[in-house]
Amino acid sequence: MSADEDPGPPSPRPRLRVAVVGAGPAGIYTAEALTRQQEVPVAVDLIDRLPTPFGLVRHGIAPDHPKMRAIRDTLHRALDHPAVRFVGNVEIGRDLSCRELHAAVDAVVYTYGAALDRQLGIPGEELPGSLAATALVAWYTGHPDADRATVEAALARARSVVVVGVGNVALDVARVLARTPAELESTDMPQHVLDALAAAPVEQVTVLGRRGPAQATFTTQELRELGELAEADVLVDPADLELDAAAEERVAADRVVARNLAVLREWAGHTARPGRATVTLRFFTRPVRLLGEDRVAGVEVERTVVDADGRASGTGETTVLPADLVVRSVGYRGGELPELPLDPRAGTVPHDLGRVLRGGAPSPGEYVAGWIKRGPTGVVGTNKHDARETVATLLADVAAGVVRPGGVSGDDDLVTTLRANGADPVLLEDWRAIDAAEVALGATRGRARTTLHEWESLLAAVREAAARAR
Ligand code: NAP
C-alpha cells in the first residue's frame, strides 16, 4: 500500500468464539462473564442437551420454592444478550464430538454439571422402592428423561419413607413428600406429578444423618420450612442435640450450624399430633442394609459416634426402621464426557483455575466451571464467582496468545454444522415458544406455569410456534 492510499476503516477485531457446554447456572454465568468483559469481543454459543435452559434451576430447585426458581428471570438476561446464542437440544458426544466442537470455536468451557447420583454401597440398594434423590427430583420437576414408571410405582405404596442424607436435597425431598396437595397446587409441577403425590399414602418420613446435627449440610431456611408444613409435624430426639466439645466448637465457629441447632432445639421433645404426618430427623444413624424380598420393606440402621475430627463410626447397635420407599440423597456426581478427562473419584474434571488439565498439563482452549469443576456444592450464586475465575483464566490465555480470537480456520457457523450433522438445535426463539406453551398450559388450571415434561411436547411447542410464524 502506498503512503497516499486510503487505509479504509480499521478492520474489526476478530471475535473470540466460545462454546459453553451446559446452560445451567454455571454456563449462564460463564456467558455473562464473557459478555461483561471489555478485553476482547466475543460470540458465545451456550449449548444444552435439553431444549430448555437453566439446568438445576429448572430441574433441581424444588417447585415449592418459587422465589428461588425466580432466579431464572435474572439468568435470562444473559441469554438475551446479543453476543450469546442459546443452542439447545444438542448433545456433545452424540450430535458433535468434543473434537469437532473444538475445531468450530476458539475455546470451549464445559459447565455440564454433576447429573449422576452417588451410591451408598450397601446391600439392598438396588431393590425396587429404593430411589436416588436425583431420580425423584428429576420426576417432580418434570425432567423429560425422568423414569416415571419406577418413581410412580415406588410412590404408590410409600407409607413410611426413609431419606438417607441431611443435605438440602434431602430436606427438599422430605418436604415435598410431606406436603398436602393444596400446598403443591400452585407449583409448576406437571399434573401427573401432582396427582401421584396426592395419591401417595405418606404418613412418616424419617431423614437419616450418619453424623450429628453439627455436621449436617442443610441450611437454616430449608430446615425451618420443615416446621411450617400444613399437615406434618417435625420430630427430633433431644438426645441427638446434646453436643460434645468438638460439636460445640463447630457451633461456635459457624453461624449456620448455630442457627440450625437453635431451630432443632425448638422442635426437640415435640410429639406428633393425631391425624398428621411426621417428619423425623434422626442423627447419628447410618443405613447398613435395605431389607425386603422383592422390594424395600425396611432399613437396618446402626447407631454411630462421631470423633473429634467429625468422622462417624458404627457402634454395632442396630435397629430396623420400616420403609416402603428409601430415597438416597447422598450427593451428586459428575459423569464422563467422551474425550474429556475425569477424575473418577472426585467426579470432576482436573483443572487449574478452570483450565482443563490433560495428563497434568494445561490444555489450551479447554475450560471448566460449576459442579464439573469444583464438585456438587454451593448454591446457585456460588457459580457466579466460579465462572468469573474460569473466564479470567481464559482471558489470560487470550492475552498470552495461547488462545487466538478468530483462530478457527473455517467460518462455518456451529448451528449450520450441527444441522448438517442431522441435529435439530433449539434456539432462543424456540425456547420462548416452549416457555409460552408452559405458561398457557398453566393458565388452563389457574397456575403461573406447568412444566412440559416430555421431549415430544417440548419439541411440539417449538414446531407449532414455527408453523404459526410461517
Ligand atoms: P450434600 O449437602 O453434600 O449432602 C449429602 C448428604 O449425604 C450429607 O448429609 C452426607 O453426610 C450424606 N452422605 C453422603 N454419603 C453418605 C453415606 N454413604 N451414608 C449416609 N449418608 C451419606 O448434598 P445435596 O443435599 O445433594 O446438595 C448438593 C448441593 O446443592 C449442596 O451444596 C446444597 O446446599 C445445594 N442445594 C441447595 C438447596 C437450597 O439452597 N435450597 C437445595 C438443594 C440443594 P456427610 O456429611 O456425613 O458426608
Coordinates of C-alpha atoms and ligand atoms in Angstrom, one line a residue:
M1 CA 0.0 0.0 0.0
S2 CA 1.4 3.4 -1.0
A3 CA 1.5 6.3 1.5
D4 CA -1.4 8.2 -0.1
E5 CA -3.7 5.1 -0.4
D6 CA -6.8 5.3 1.9
P7 CA -6.4 2.6 4.5
G8 CA -10.2 2.5 4.9
P9 CA -11.9 1.8 8.2
P10 CA -9.9 -0.3 10.6
S11 CA -10.8 -4.0 10.3
P12 CA -12.9 -5.1 13.2
R13 CA -11.2 -7.0 15.9
P14 CA -11.8 -10.7 15.5
R15 CA -14.3 -12.1 17.9
L16 CA -13.4 -14.8 20.4
R17 CA -15.7 -17.7 19.6
V18 CA -16.6 -19.6 22.7
A19 CA -18.8 -22.7 23.1
V20 CA -20.2 -23.2 26.6
V21 CA -21.4 -26.8 27.2
G22 CA -24.3 -26.7 29.7
A23 CA -26.9 -23.9 30.0
G24 CA -27.4 -24.3 33.8
P25 CA -26.3 -21.5 36.2
A26 CA -22.6 -22.2 35.7
G27 CA -22.9 -22.0 31.9
I28 CA -25.1 -18.9 32.0
Y29 CA -22.8 -17.1 34.5
T30 CA -19.9 -18.0 32.2
A31 CA -21.7 -16.5 29.2
E32 CA -22.5 -13.4 31.3
A33 CA -18.8 -13.0 32.5
L34 CA -17.7 -13.3 28.9
T35 CA -20.1 -10.6 27.6
R36 CA -19.3 -8.2 30.5
Q37 CA -15.6 -8.0 30.0
Q38 CA -14.1 -5.4 27.6
E39 CA -10.8 -7.1 26.7
V40 CA -12.0 -8.9 23.6
P41 CA -15.2 -9.1 21.6
V42 CA -17.0 -12.4 22.0
A43 CA -19.6 -14.7 20.4
V44 CA -20.9 -17.3 22.8
D45 CA -22.8 -20.4 21.9
L46 CA -24.5 -21.7 25.0
I47 CA -25.2 -25.4 24.3
D48 CA -27.5 -27.7 26.2
R49 CA -28.6 -31.3 25.8
L50 CA -32.2 -30.2 26.8
P51 CA -34.3 -27.9 24.6
T52 CA -34.6 -25.7 27.7
P53 CA -32.1 -23.6 29.6
F54 CA -31.4 -23.2 33.4
G55 CA -30.2 -26.7 34.4
L56 CA -30.8 -27.3 38.1
V57 CA -32.7 -24.0 38.4
R58 CA -35.4 -25.8 36.3
H59 CA -34.8 -29.4 37.2
G60 CA -33.2 -29.2 40.7
I61 CA -34.6 -26.3 42.8
A62 CA -37.8 -27.7 44.4
P63 CA -41.0 -26.5 42.7
D64 CA -42.4 -25.4 46.0
H65 CA -39.6 -22.8 46.2
P66 CA -40.9 -20.3 43.6
K67 CA -38.9 -17.4 45.0
M68 CA -35.7 -19.4 44.4
R69 CA -36.8 -20.5 41.0
A70 CA -37.4 -16.9 40.1
I71 CA -33.7 -16.5 39.6
R72 CA -34.3 -17.7 36.1
D73 CA -35.6 -14.2 35.3
T74 CA -32.2 -12.8 36.3
L75 CA -30.3 -15.6 34.4
H76 CA -32.5 -14.9 31.3
R77 CA -30.8 -11.5 30.9
A78 CA -27.6 -13.3 30.0
L79 CA -29.4 -15.4 27.4
D80 CA -30.9 -12.3 25.9
H81 CA -27.5 -10.7 25.3
P82 CA -26.9 -10.3 21.5
A83 CA -23.5 -11.9 21.8
V84 CA -25.0 -15.1 23.3
R85 CA -26.8 -17.7 21.4
F86 CA -28.7 -20.5 23.2
V87 CA -28.3 -23.8 21.3
G88 CA -30.5 -26.4 23.0
N89 CA -31.4 -30.0 22.1
V90 CA -27.7 -30.7 21.3
E91 CA -25.7 -33.3 23.0
I92 CA -21.9 -33.0 22.8
G93 CA -20.6 -36.5 22.3
R94 CA -23.7 -37.5 20.2
D95 CA -24.5 -34.7 17.8
L96 CA -21.0 -33.3 17.8
S97 CA -17.8 -34.7 19.3
C98 CA -15.6 -32.7 21.6
R99 CA -13.0 -32.6 18.8
E100 CA -15.5 -31.2 16.2
L101 CA -16.6 -28.7 18.7
H102 CA -13.0 -27.5 19.3
A103 CA -12.5 -27.2 15.6
A104 CA -15.5 -24.9 15.3
V105 CA -14.7 -22.4 18.1
D106 CA -11.6 -20.8 19.7
A107 CA -12.4 -22.1 23.2
V108 CA -14.8 -24.4 25.0
V109 CA -16.0 -24.1 28.6
Y110 CA -17.5 -27.2 30.0
T111 CA -20.3 -26.5 32.5
Y112 CA -22.3 -29.7 32.3
G113 CA -22.7 -30.2 36.0
A114 CA -22.9 -33.4 38.0
A115 CA -26.0 -35.2 37.0
L116 CA -25.3 -38.7 38.4
D117 CA -26.1 -39.9 41.9
R118 CA -23.7 -41.2 44.5
Q119 CA -24.2 -44.8 45.7
L120 CA -24.5 -45.9 49.3
G121 CA -22.6 -49.1 48.7
I122 CA -24.8 -51.3 51.0
P123 CA -26.8 -54.5 50.3
G124 CA -30.3 -54.0 49.0
E125 CA -29.6 -50.6 47.5
E126 CA -30.9 -51.8 44.1
L127 CA -34.2 -53.2 45.4
P128 CA -37.4 -51.7 43.9
G129 CA -38.6 -49.0 46.2
S130 CA -35.1 -47.6 46.6
L131 CA -34.7 -44.4 44.6
A132 CA -31.9 -42.0 44.1
A133 CA -32.9 -38.5 45.1
T134 CA -31.8 -37.4 41.6
A135 CA -34.5 -39.7 40.1
L136 CA -37.2 -38.3 42.4
V137 CA -36.2 -34.7 41.8
A138 CA -36.0 -35.2 38.0
W139 CA -39.5 -36.6 38.2
Y140 CA -41.1 -34.0 40.3
T141 CA -39.5 -31.2 38.3
G142 CA -40.7 -32.6 35.0
H143 CA -37.3 -33.6 33.5
P144 CA -38.0 -35.2 30.2
D145 CA -35.7 -38.1 31.0
A146 CA -37.3 -38.9 34.3
D147 CA -38.2 -42.6 34.9
R148 CA -41.9 -42.1 35.6
A149 CA -42.9 -45.7 35.9
T150 CA -40.3 -46.5 38.5
V151 CA -40.9 -43.4 40.6
E152 CA -44.6 -43.6 40.5
A153 CA -44.6 -47.4 41.3
A154 CA -42.4 -46.6 44.4
L155 CA -44.6 -43.7 45.5
A156 CA -47.9 -45.6 45.2
R157 CA -47.0 -47.7 48.3
A158 CA -44.9 -45.1 50.2
R159 CA -46.5 -45.0 53.6
S160 CA -43.1 -45.0 55.5
V161 CA -40.3 -43.2 53.8
V162 CA -36.6 -43.1 54.8
V163 CA -34.5 -40.4 53.3
V164 CA -30.7 -41.0 53.6
G165 CA -28.6 -37.9 54.0
V166 CA -29.1 -34.5 55.7
G167 CA -28.2 -32.0 52.9
N168 CA -30.6 -29.6 51.3
V169 CA -31.7 -32.1 48.7
A170 CA -32.8 -34.5 51.4
L171 CA -34.9 -31.7 53.1
D172 CA -36.4 -30.8 49.7
V173 CA -37.4 -34.4 49.2
A174 CA -38.8 -34.9 52.7
R175 CA -40.7 -31.6 52.5
V176 CA -42.2 -32.3 49.0
L177 CA -43.3 -35.8 50.1
A178 CA -44.9 -34.4 53.3
R179 CA -46.8 -31.6 51.7
T180 CA -50.5 -31.7 51.1
P181 CA -52.0 -31.4 47.6
A182 CA -53.2 -27.9 48.5
E183 CA -49.7 -26.8 49.3
L184 CA -48.4 -28.0 45.9
E185 CA -51.4 -27.0 43.8
S186 CA -49.9 -23.6 42.6
T187 CA -46.5 -25.0 41.6
D188 CA -45.3 -25.7 38.1
M189 CA -45.1 -29.5 38.7
P190 CA -46.7 -31.5 35.8
Q191 CA -50.2 -32.6 36.6
H192 CA -49.3 -36.3 36.8
V193 CA -46.7 -35.4 39.4
L194 CA -49.3 -33.6 41.5
D195 CA -51.7 -36.5 41.1
A196 CA -49.2 -39.1 42.1
L197 CA -48.0 -37.1 45.1
A198 CA -51.6 -36.5 46.2
A199 CA -52.3 -40.3 46.0
A200 CA -49.1 -41.4 47.8
P201 CA -50.1 -42.6 51.2
V202 CA -47.1 -40.9 53.0
E203 CA -47.5 -41.0 56.8
Q204 CA -44.0 -40.8 58.1
V205 CA -40.7 -39.5 56.6
T206 CA -37.5 -40.3 58.5
V207 CA -34.4 -38.3 57.5
L208 CA -31.1 -40.0 58.5
G209 CA -27.9 -38.2 59.3
R210 CA -24.9 -40.5 59.7
R211 CA -23.2 -37.8 61.8
G212 CA -24.6 -35.2 64.2
P213 CA -26.7 -32.1 63.8
A214 CA -23.4 -30.0 64.0
Q215 CA -22.2 -31.8 60.8
A216 CA -25.4 -31.6 58.8
T217 CA -25.0 -29.8 55.5
F218 CA -28.6 -28.4 55.2
T219 CA -29.1 -24.7 55.7
T220 CA -31.3 -23.0 58.2
Q221 CA -34.0 -21.6 56.0
E222 CA -34.6 -25.0 54.4
L223 CA -34.6 -26.6 57.9
R224 CA -37.0 -24.1 59.3
E225 CA -39.5 -24.8 56.5
L226 CA -40.0 -28.4 57.7
G227 CA -41.6 -26.9 60.8
E228 CA -44.1 -24.9 58.7
L229 CA -45.8 -27.8 56.9
A230 CA -49.6 -27.7 56.8
E231 CA -50.2 -31.2 58.0
A232 CA -47.0 -32.7 59.2
D233 CA -45.1 -32.4 62.5
V234 CA -41.4 -32.4 62.7
L235 CA -39.8 -34.6 65.4
V236 CA -36.2 -34.7 66.8
D237 CA -34.8 -36.7 69.6
P238 CA -33.5 -34.3 72.3
A239 CA -30.6 -36.8 73.0
D240 CA -29.3 -36.2 69.4
L241 CA -28.9 -32.5 70.2
E242 CA -26.6 -33.0 73.2
L243 CA -23.3 -31.8 71.9
D244 CA -19.8 -32.9 72.7
A245 CA -16.9 -30.5 72.9
A246 CA -16.0 -30.8 69.2
A247 CA -19.6 -30.2 68.1
E248 CA -19.8 -27.2 70.5
E249 CA -16.7 -25.8 68.7
R250 CA -18.4 -26.1 65.4
V251 CA -21.5 -24.3 66.7
A252 CA -19.3 -21.5 68.0
A253 CA -17.3 -21.3 64.7
D254 CA -20.2 -21.5 62.2
R255 CA -23.3 -19.3 62.3
V256 CA -25.3 -21.6 60.1
V257 CA -24.6 -24.5 62.4
A258 CA -25.6 -22.4 65.4
R259 CA -28.8 -21.3 63.7
N260 CA -29.6 -24.9 62.7
L261 CA -29.2 -26.1 66.3
A262 CA -31.4 -23.3 67.5
V263 CA -34.2 -24.4 65.1
L264 CA -33.7 -28.1 66.0
R265 CA -33.9 -27.3 69.7
E266 CA -37.3 -25.6 69.2
W267 CA -38.6 -29.0 68.0
A268 CA -36.9 -31.2 70.5
G269 CA -39.4 -33.2 72.5
H270 CA -42.3 -32.4 70.2
T271 CA -44.8 -35.2 69.8
A272 CA -46.8 -36.0 66.7
R273 CA -50.4 -34.6 66.7
P274 CA -53.0 -37.2 65.8
G275 CA -54.0 -37.4 62.2
R276 CA -50.9 -35.6 61.0
A277 CA -47.9 -36.9 59.1
T278 CA -44.5 -36.8 60.7
V279 CA -41.0 -35.8 59.5
T280 CA -38.4 -37.2 61.9
L281 CA -34.8 -36.1 61.8
R282 CA -32.6 -38.8 63.1
F283 CA -28.9 -38.2 63.6
F284 CA -26.0 -40.5 64.4
T285 CA -27.7 -43.2 62.3
R286 CA -26.4 -44.8 59.2
P287 CA -28.0 -47.3 56.9
V288 CA -26.4 -50.8 56.9
R289 CA -28.7 -52.6 54.5
L290 CA -32.0 -52.3 52.8
L291 CA -34.3 -55.1 53.7
G292 CA -37.0 -56.8 51.6
E293 CA -37.6 -59.8 49.3
D294 CA -38.7 -58.3 46.0
R295 CA -39.0 -54.7 47.2
V296 CA -37.9 -52.5 50.0
A297 CA -39.6 -53.3 53.4
G298 CA -37.2 -51.7 55.8
V299 CA -33.8 -50.3 56.5
E300 CA -31.4 -51.8 59.0
V301 CA -29.6 -48.9 60.6
E302 CA -26.7 -48.6 63.0
R303 CA -26.1 -46.0 65.7
T304 CA -22.9 -44.1 65.2
V305 CA -20.5 -42.0 67.2
V306 CA -18.6 -39.0 65.7
D307 CA -15.0 -38.4 66.7
A308 CA -13.2 -35.1 67.3
D309 CA -12.4 -34.9 63.5
G310 CA -16.0 -35.2 62.6
R311 CA -15.7 -38.8 61.4
A312 CA -18.6 -41.2 62.0
S313 CA -18.1 -44.9 63.0
G314 CA -20.6 -47.6 63.8
T315 CA -21.3 -48.7 67.4
G316 CA -22.7 -52.1 66.4
E317 CA -26.1 -51.1 67.9
T318 CA -28.6 -51.8 65.1
T319 CA -32.3 -51.5 64.7
V320 CA -34.8 -51.8 61.8
L321 CA -36.9 -48.9 60.5
P322 CA -39.9 -49.8 58.4
A323 CA -39.7 -48.3 54.9
D324 CA -41.8 -48.7 51.7
L325 CA -39.6 -46.1 50.0
V326 CA -36.0 -45.3 50.5
V327 CA -34.6 -42.1 48.9
R328 CA -30.8 -42.0 48.8
S329 CA -29.9 -38.3 49.0
V330 CA -26.2 -38.6 49.5
G331 CA -24.9 -36.2 46.8
Y332 CA -24.5 -35.8 43.1
R333 CA -21.5 -36.9 41.0
G334 CA -20.1 -35.7 37.7
G335 CA -20.1 -38.0 34.7
E336 CA -17.7 -38.5 31.9
L337 CA -18.0 -36.8 28.5
P338 CA -16.2 -38.7 25.8
E339 CA -12.8 -37.3 25.1
L340 CA -12.7 -35.2 28.3
P341 CA -10.6 -36.3 31.3
L342 CA -12.4 -37.0 34.5
D343 CA -11.2 -37.8 38.0
P344 CA -13.5 -40.7 38.7
R345 CA -13.1 -40.5 42.5
A346 CA -14.0 -36.8 42.7
G347 CA -16.4 -36.8 39.7
T348 CA -14.8 -33.6 38.5
V349 CA -12.6 -32.6 35.5
P350 CA -8.9 -32.0 36.6
H351 CA -8.2 -28.3 36.2
D352 CA -6.0 -25.4 37.2
L353 CA -8.1 -22.2 37.9
G354 CA -10.6 -23.6 35.4
R355 CA -8.1 -24.5 32.7
V356 CA -8.5 -28.3 31.9
L357 CA -5.5 -30.4 32.6
R358 CA -4.7 -33.4 30.4
G359 CA -2.1 -35.7 31.9
G360 CA -1.4 -32.9 34.4
A361 CA -0.6 -30.3 31.7
P362 CA -2.8 -27.4 30.7
S363 CA -4.9 -28.0 27.6
P364 CA -5.2 -24.7 25.7
G365 CA -8.7 -23.6 24.8
E366 CA -10.4 -26.0 27.2
Y367 CA -12.0 -24.9 30.5
V368 CA -14.5 -25.9 33.1
A369 CA -16.8 -24.1 35.5
G370 CA -19.5 -25.1 38.0
W371 CA -20.1 -28.5 39.6
I372 CA -18.0 -30.4 37.0
K373 CA -15.1 -28.1 38.1
R374 CA -15.5 -27.9 41.9
G375 CA -17.9 -30.8 42.7
P376 CA -21.6 -30.6 43.7
T377 CA -21.5 -27.9 46.4
G378 CA -22.8 -24.4 46.9
V379 CA -25.9 -22.5 45.9
V380 CA -26.8 -21.1 42.5
G381 CA -24.9 -17.8 43.2
T382 CA -21.7 -19.7 44.0
N383 CA -21.4 -20.4 40.3
K384 CA -21.1 -16.7 39.6
H385 CA -17.7 -16.4 41.3
D386 CA -16.6 -19.8 39.9
A387 CA -17.5 -18.8 36.3
R388 CA -15.6 -15.5 36.7
E389 CA -12.5 -17.3 37.8
T390 CA -12.7 -19.5 34.7
V391 CA -13.3 -16.6 32.4
A392 CA -10.4 -14.7 33.9
T393 CA -8.2 -17.8 33.1
L394 CA -9.5 -17.9 29.6
L395 CA -8.8 -14.2 29.1
A396 CA -5.3 -14.6 30.5
D397 CA -4.7 -17.3 27.8
V398 CA -6.0 -14.9 25.2
A399 CA -3.6 -12.2 26.4
A400 CA -0.8 -14.7 26.4
G401 CA -1.6 -15.7 22.8
V402 CA -2.3 -19.3 23.8
V403 CA -5.9 -18.9 22.6
R404 CA -6.4 -16.7 19.5
P405 CA -9.7 -15.0 18.7
G406 CA -10.7 -15.8 15.2
G407 CA -8.2 -18.6 15.3
V408 CA -10.5 -21.3 13.9
S409 CA -9.9 -22.0 10.3
G410 CA -13.4 -22.3 8.8
D411 CA -16.1 -19.7 9.3
D412 CA -18.8 -22.4 9.4
D413 CA -21.4 -21.5 11.9
L414 CA -21.8 -24.0 14.7
V415 CA -25.6 -24.3 14.1
T416 CA -25.1 -24.9 10.4
T417 CA -22.6 -27.6 11.2
L418 CA -25.0 -29.2 13.7
R419 CA -27.8 -29.1 11.2
A420 CA -25.6 -30.7 8.6
N421 CA -24.9 -33.4 11.2
G422 CA -28.6 -34.1 11.4
A423 CA -29.1 -32.4 14.8
D424 CA -32.2 -30.2 15.4
P425 CA -30.9 -27.3 17.5
V426 CA -33.5 -25.3 19.6
L427 CA -32.6 -21.6 19.6
L428 CA -33.7 -18.8 21.9
E429 CA -36.9 -18.0 20.0
D430 CA -37.8 -21.8 20.1
W431 CA -37.2 -21.8 23.9
R432 CA -39.5 -18.8 24.1
A433 CA -42.2 -20.9 22.3
I434 CA -41.7 -23.6 24.9
D435 CA -41.9 -21.0 27.7
A436 CA -45.1 -19.6 26.3
A437 CA -46.6 -23.1 25.9
E438 CA -45.8 -23.8 29.6
V439 CA -47.4 -20.5 30.7
A440 CA -50.5 -21.3 28.5
L441 CA -50.8 -24.8 29.9
G442 CA -50.5 -23.5 33.5
A443 CA -53.2 -20.9 32.8
T444 CA -55.7 -23.7 31.9
R445 CA -55.6 -24.6 35.6
G446 CA -55.1 -21.2 37.1
R447 CA -51.3 -21.6 37.6
A448 CA -48.5 -19.3 36.5
R449 CA -46.9 -22.2 34.6
T450 CA -46.9 -26.0 34.2
T451 CA -43.7 -27.7 33.1
L452 CA -43.8 -29.6 29.8
H453 CA -42.3 -33.0 30.8
E454 CA -41.9 -34.9 27.6
W455 CA -39.4 -34.5 24.8
E456 CA -42.3 -34.8 22.3
S457 CA -44.4 -32.0 23.9
L458 CA -41.3 -29.7 24.3
L459 CA -40.4 -30.1 20.6
A460 CA -44.0 -29.9 19.5
A461 CA -44.3 -26.5 21.1
V462 CA -41.3 -25.4 19.0
R463 CA -42.7 -26.8 15.8
E464 CA -46.2 -25.4 16.4
A465 CA -44.8 -21.9 17.0
A466 CA -42.7 -22.2 13.9
A467 CA -45.7 -23.3 11.8
R468 CA -47.7 -20.3 13.2
A469 CA -44.9 -17.9 12.2
R470 CA -44.9 -19.1 8.6
Ligands
NAP1 P1 -24.8 -32.5 50.4 O1 -25.1 -31.2 51.1 O2 -23.4 -32.9 50.1 O3 -25.5 -33.7 51.3 C1 -25.2 -35.0 51.2 C2 -25.6 -35.7 52.4 O4 -25.4 -37.1 52.2 C3 -24.8 -35.4 53.7 O5 -25.6 -35.4 54.8 C4 -23.8 -36.6 53.8 O6 -23.3 -36.8 55.0 C5 -24.7 -37.7 53.3 N1 -24.0 -38.9 52.9 C6 -23.0 -39.0 51.9 N2 -22.7 -40.3 51.8 C7 -23.4 -41.0 52.7 C8 -23.4 -42.3 53.1 N3 -22.7 -43.2 52.4 N4 -24.3 -42.7 54.0 C9 -25.1 -41.8 54.6 N5 -25.1 -40.5 54.4 C10 -24.2 -40.1 53.4 O7 -25.5 -32.7 49.0 P2 -27.0 -32.4 48.4 O8 -28.0 -32.4 49.5 O9 -27.2 -33.4 47.3 O10 -26.9 -30.9 47.9 C11 -25.9 -30.6 46.8 C12 -25.7 -29.1 46.8 O11 -26.9 -28.4 46.4 C13 -25.4 -28.6 48.2 O12 -24.4 -27.6 48.1 C14 -26.7 -28.0 48.6 O13 -26.7 -27.0 49.6 C15 -27.3 -27.5 47.3 N6 -28.7 -27.3 47.4 C16 -29.2 -26.2 47.8 C17 -30.6 -26.0 48.0 C18 -31.1 -24.8 48.6 O14 -30.4 -23.8 48.7 N7 -32.4 -24.7 49.0 C19 -31.4 -27.1 47.7 C20 -30.9 -28.3 47.2 C21 -29.5 -28.4 47.0 P3 -21.8 -36.5 55.5 O15 -21.8 -35.0 55.6 O16 -21.6 -37.3 56.7 O17 -20.9 -36.9 54.3

